Amino acid sequence: LQPLAGLGSGLRALGSALSSWSSIAAPPVQCEPSACAQQQQTASSSSRRRRPLLLEEHPAMADPDVDFTSGDAGASLTYPMQCSALRKNGHVVLKGRPCKIVEMSTSKTGKHGHAKVHLVGIDIFTGKKNEDICPSTHNMDVPNIKRLDYQLVGVTDGYLSLMKDNGEIREDLKLPDGDLGKEIESKFEAGEEMLISVLSAMGEECAVAIKAMTSK
């Protein structure tokens, strides 16, 4: 019995020692301030990368009507033509204005190997004369010109009321100055039916002629 009593006393002493050892807390692991900040920044960046992208945050992406691939191309106001290919009674842009060519002359080839073309044109809207000289091998701008006929239905406060082929009425064209404007007014007041020829080029429009209505 004496040996057993000694064994029990030893076990109790071992348990007490283990209890004392477990009560000692391990010191917390500390990191340098710069290292901790870097770890937090990395975790925040990773969180941002994993966050799903919402369409509400990008209105242009959320709107199905927004089209980034198409634009309003429209018809070009002018097109290039080599100077030597221009002809009298044709059209060209001189001094930034659409003109009808009334005179053309070509000089002899100079020492630099280029003949020069002297152009004289009349502004199709103002009637002003413009001139220019261009090497025959260079390009010049030629205006895209459109001519349409409208039926005159009224003259109000210096503006023409014109009817298109589809029945729509436009009232944004001024009565032309000079003899043409006076002729339009006098014929309209006399009850005559007529067509007005409208010339458009380079963003400008002007009534340029009168045509008699023909019975269909």
CSV table of C-alpha atoms in Angstrom, one decimal:
chain,number,residue,atom,x,y,z
A,1,LEU,CA,0.0,0.0,0.0
A,2,GLN,CA,2.9,2.4,0.7
A,3,PRO,CA,4.2,2.3,-2.9
A,4,LEU,CA,0.6,3.1,-4.2
A,5,ALA,CA,0.3,6.0,-1.8
A,6,GLY,CA,3.6,7.4,-3.2
A,7,LEU,CA,2.4,7.0,-6.7
A,8,GLY,CA,-0.8,9.0,-6.1
A,9,SER,CA,1.2,11.7,-4.4
A,10,GLY,CA,3.4,12.0,-7.5
A,11,LEU,CA,0.4,12.2,-9.9
A,12,ARG,CA,-1.1,15.0,-7.9
A,13,ALA,CA,2.2,16.9,-8.0
A,14,LEU,CA,2.4,16.4,-11.8
A,15,GLY,CA,-1.2,17.6,-12.3
A,16,SER,CA,-0.5,20.7,-10.3
A,17,ALA,CA,2.6,21.5,-12.4
A,18,LEU,CA,0.7,21.1,-15.7
A,19,SER,CA,-2.1,23.4,-14.4
A,20,SER,CA,0.5,26.1,-13.5
A,21,TRP,CA,2.1,25.8,-16.9
A,22,SER,CA,-1.2,26.2,-18.8
A,23,SER,CA,-2.0,29.3,-16.9
A,24,ILE,CA,1.0,31.1,-18.3
A,25,ALA,CA,-0.4,33.1,-21.4
A,26,ALA,CA,1.8,33.2,-24.5
A,27,PRO,CA,2.7,36.8,-25.5
A,28,PRO,CA,0.8,38.1,-28.5
A,29,VAL,CA,2.6,38.2,-31.8
A,30,GLN,CA,3.2,41.8,-32.9
A,31,CYS,CA,4.2,43.1,-36.3
A,32,GLU,CA,5.9,46.2,-37.5
A,33,PRO,CA,3.4,49.1,-38.2
A,34,SER,CA,4.4,49.4,-41.9
A,35,ALA,CA,4.0,45.6,-42.4
A,36,CYS,CA,0.5,45.7,-40.8
A,37,ALA,CA,-0.6,48.6,-43.0
A,38,GLN,CA,0.6,46.8,-46.1
A,39,GLN,CA,-1.3,43.7,-45.1
A,40,GLN,CA,-4.5,45.7,-44.5
A,41,GLN,CA,-4.0,47.5,-47.9
A,42,THR,CA,-3.6,44.2,-49.7
A,43,ALA,CA,-6.7,42.8,-48.1
A,44,SER,CA,-8.7,45.9,-49.1
A,45,SER,CA,-7.5,45.7,-52.7
A,46,SER,CA,-8.4,42.1,-52.9
A,47,SER,CA,-11.8,42.9,-51.6
A,48,ARG,CA,-12.3,45.6,-54.2
A,49,ARG,CA,-11.2,43.2,-57.0
A,50,ARG,CA,-13.7,40.6,-55.9
A,51,ARG,CA,-16.6,43.1,-55.6
A,52,PRO,CA,-19.0,42.5,-58.5
A,53,LEU,CA,-19.4,45.3,-61.0
A,54,LEU,CA,-22.9,46.8,-61.1
A,55,LEU,CA,-24.4,48.5,-64.1
A,56,GLU,CA,-25.9,51.2,-62.0
A,57,GLU,CA,-22.4,52.5,-61.3
A,58,HIS,CA,-21.9,53.1,-65.0
A,59,PRO,CA,-24.9,54.9,-66.5
A,60,ALA,CA,-23.5,54.7,-70.1
A,61,MET,CA,-23.3,51.0,-69.8
A,62,ALA,CA,-26.7,50.6,-68.3
A,63,ASP,CA,-28.4,52.6,-71.0
A,64,PRO,CA,-29.0,50.4,-74.0
A,65,ASP,CA,-29.7,53.4,-76.3
A,66,VAL,CA,-26.2,54.8,-76.0
A,67,ASP,CA,-24.3,54.0,-79.2
A,68,PHE,CA,-20.5,54.7,-79.2
A,69,THR,CA,-19.9,53.2,-82.7
A,70,SER,CA,-22.1,55.4,-84.9
A,71,GLY,CA,-22.0,59.1,-85.6
A,72,ASP,CA,-23.8,61.6,-87.8
A,73,ALA,CA,-21.7,61.3,-90.9
A,74,GLY,CA,-24.1,63.1,-93.3
A,75,ALA,CA,-23.2,64.1,-96.8
A,76,SER,CA,-20.0,66.0,-97.3
A,77,LEU,CA,-20.3,69.7,-98.1
A,78,THR,CA,-17.5,69.5,-100.7
A,79,TYR,CA,-15.4,67.0,-102.5
A,80,PRO,CA,-11.8,67.3,-103.9
A,81,MET,CA,-11.1,67.7,-107.7
A,82,GLN,CA,-7.8,68.2,-109.4
A,83,CYS,CA,-7.5,71.8,-110.6
A,84,SER,CA,-6.8,70.8,-114.2
A,85,ALA,CA,-10.1,68.8,-114.3
A,86,LEU,CA,-12.3,71.9,-113.5
A,87,ARG,CA,-14.3,73.3,-116.4
A,88,LYS,CA,-16.0,76.6,-117.2
A,89,ASN,CA,-19.6,76.8,-116.0
A,90,GLY,CA,-18.7,74.2,-113.4
A,91,HIS,CA,-18.5,74.9,-109.7
A,92,VAL,CA,-15.6,75.4,-107.3
A,93,VAL,CA,-14.9,76.9,-103.8
A,94,LEU,CA,-13.1,80.2,-104.1
A,95,LYS,CA,-12.2,82.2,-101.0
A,96,GLY,CA,-14.3,79.8,-99.0
A,97,ARG,CA,-17.5,80.5,-101.1
A,98,PRO,CA,-19.3,78.3,-103.5
A,99,CYS,CA,-18.8,79.8,-107.0
A,100,LYS,CA,-19.7,79.1,-110.6
A,101,ILE,CA,-16.7,79.2,-112.8
A,102,VAL,CA,-17.0,81.9,-115.5
A,103,GLU,CA,-13.3,82.2,-116.6
A,104,MET,CA,-10.4,79.8,-116.7
A,105,SER,CA,-6.9,80.3,-118.0
A,106,THR,CA,-3.7,78.2,-117.7
A,107,SER,CA,-0.2,79.6,-117.7
A,108,LYS,CA,2.8,77.8,-119.2
A,109,THR,CA,4.8,75.4,-117.1
A,110,GLY,CA,7.2,77.3,-114.8
A,111,LYS,CA,10.7,76.4,-113.7
A,112,HIS,CA,9.2,74.3,-110.8
A,113,GLY,CA,7.3,72.1,-113.3
A,114,HIS,CA,3.7,73.2,-112.4
A,115,ALA,CA,1.4,75.1,-114.7
A,116,LYS,CA,-0.8,77.6,-112.9
A,117,VAL,CA,-4.6,77.8,-113.4
A,118,HIS,CA,-6.3,81.2,-112.9
A,119,LEU,CA,-9.9,80.8,-111.9
A,120,VAL,CA,-12.7,83.4,-111.8
A,121,GLY,CA,-16.0,82.5,-110.3
A,122,ILE,CA,-19.3,84.1,-109.3
A,123,ASP,CA,-20.7,83.4,-105.8
A,124,ILE,CA,-23.9,81.4,-106.4
A,125,PHE,CA,-25.6,83.1,-103.5
A,126,THR,CA,-24.3,86.7,-103.5
A,127,GLY,CA,-23.2,87.2,-107.1
A,128,LYS,CA,-19.8,88.5,-105.9
A,129,LYS,CA,-16.8,87.8,-108.1
A,130,ASN,CA,-13.9,85.8,-106.6
A,131,GLU,CA,-10.6,84.8,-108.1
A,132,ASP,CA,-7.8,82.3,-107.2
A,133,ILE,CA,-4.7,80.8,-108.7
A,134,CYS,CA,-3.8,77.2,-108.2
A,135,PRO,CA,-1.2,74.7,-109.5
A,136,SER,CA,-2.8,72.5,-112.1
A,137,THR,CA,-1.8,69.3,-110.3
A,138,HIS,CA,-3.3,70.4,-106.9
A,139,ASN,CA,-6.8,69.6,-105.7
A,140,MET,CA,-9.5,72.2,-105.1
A,141,ASP,CA,-12.8,71.8,-103.2
A,142,VAL,CA,-15.9,71.5,-105.3
A,143,PRO,CA,-19.2,72.2,-103.5
A,144,ASN,CA,-22.0,69.7,-103.4
A,145,ILE,CA,-25.0,71.6,-104.8
A,146,LYS,CA,-28.6,70.6,-104.6
A,147,ARG,CA,-31.5,72.2,-106.5
A,148,LEU,CA,-35.1,71.5,-105.5
A,149,ASP,CA,-38.4,73.0,-106.7
A,150,TYR,CA,-41.2,73.9,-104.2
A,151,GLN,CA,-44.7,75.2,-104.8
A,152,LEU,CA,-45.2,78.7,-103.5
A,153,VAL,CA,-48.2,78.9,-101.2
A,154,GLY,CA,-47.6,82.3,-99.4
A,155,VAL,CA,-45.3,85.2,-98.7
A,156,THR,CA,-45.4,86.5,-95.1
A,157,ASP,CA,-43.1,89.1,-93.4
A,158,GLY,CA,-40.4,88.7,-96.0
A,159,TYR,CA,-40.4,84.8,-95.8
A,160,LEU,CA,-41.6,82.3,-98.4
A,161,SER,CA,-44.1,79.6,-97.5
A,162,LEU,CA,-43.1,76.6,-99.7
A,163,MET,CA,-44.8,73.2,-100.0
A,164,LYS,CA,-42.7,70.1,-100.4
A,165,ASP,CA,-43.7,67.1,-102.6
A,166,ASN,CA,-45.0,65.3,-99.5
A,167,GLY,CA,-47.3,68.2,-98.6
A,168,GLU,CA,-45.2,69.6,-95.7
A,169,ILE,CA,-44.8,73.3,-95.5
A,170,ARG,CA,-41.5,75.1,-94.8
A,171,GLU,CA,-41.4,78.8,-93.9
A,172,ASP,CA,-37.8,79.4,-93.1
A,173,LEU,CA,-36.5,80.7,-96.4
A,174,LYS,CA,-36.3,84.4,-96.9
A,175,LEU,CA,-37.7,86.2,-99.9
A,176,PRO,CA,-34.7,86.9,-102.2
A,177,ASP,CA,-33.5,90.5,-102.6
A,178,GLY,CA,-33.5,92.4,-105.9
A,179,ASP,CA,-35.6,91.9,-109.0
A,180,LEU,CA,-36.3,88.2,-108.3
A,181,GLY,CA,-37.9,89.0,-104.9
A,182,LYS,CA,-40.1,91.7,-106.5
A,183,GLU,CA,-41.2,89.4,-109.3
A,184,ILE,CA,-42.2,86.7,-106.8
A,185,GLU,CA,-44.3,89.1,-104.8
A,186,SER,CA,-46.0,90.7,-107.8
A,187,LYS,CA,-46.9,87.3,-109.4
A,188,PHE,CA,-48.1,85.9,-106.1
A,189,GLU,CA,-50.3,88.9,-105.5
A,190,ALA,CA,-51.7,88.6,-109.0
A,191,GLY,CA,-52.8,85.0,-108.1
A,192,GLU,CA,-50.3,83.2,-110.3
A,193,GLU,CA,-49.3,79.7,-109.3
A,194,MET,CA,-45.5,79.0,-109.5
A,195,LEU,CA,-42.6,76.9,-108.4
A,196,ILE,CA,-39.6,78.3,-106.6
A,197,SER,CA,-36.2,76.8,-107.4
A,198,VAL,CA,-34.1,76.6,-104.2
A,199,LEU,CA,-30.3,76.2,-104.4
A,200,SER,CA,-28.5,74.7,-101.4
A,201,ALA,CA,-24.7,74.4,-100.9
A,202,MET,CA,-22.3,74.4,-98.0
A,203,GLY,CA,-25.0,75.0,-95.4
A,204,GLU,CA,-26.7,77.9,-97.2
A,205,GLU,CA,-30.0,78.0,-99.2
A,206,CYS,CA,-31.5,80.6,-101.5
A,207,ALA,CA,-34.4,81.0,-103.9
A,208,VAL,CA,-32.8,81.4,-107.3
A,209,ALA,CA,-35.5,81.1,-109.9
A,210,ILE,CA,-39.3,81.0,-110.7
A,211,LYS,CA,-40.9,78.2,-112.7
A,212,ALA,CA,-44.5,78.2,-114.1
A,213,MET,CA,-46.8,75.5,-112.7
A,214,THR,CA,-47.5,72.9,-115.4
A,215,SER,CA,-50.9,71.1,-115.5
A,216,LYS,CA,-50.6,67.4,-115.0
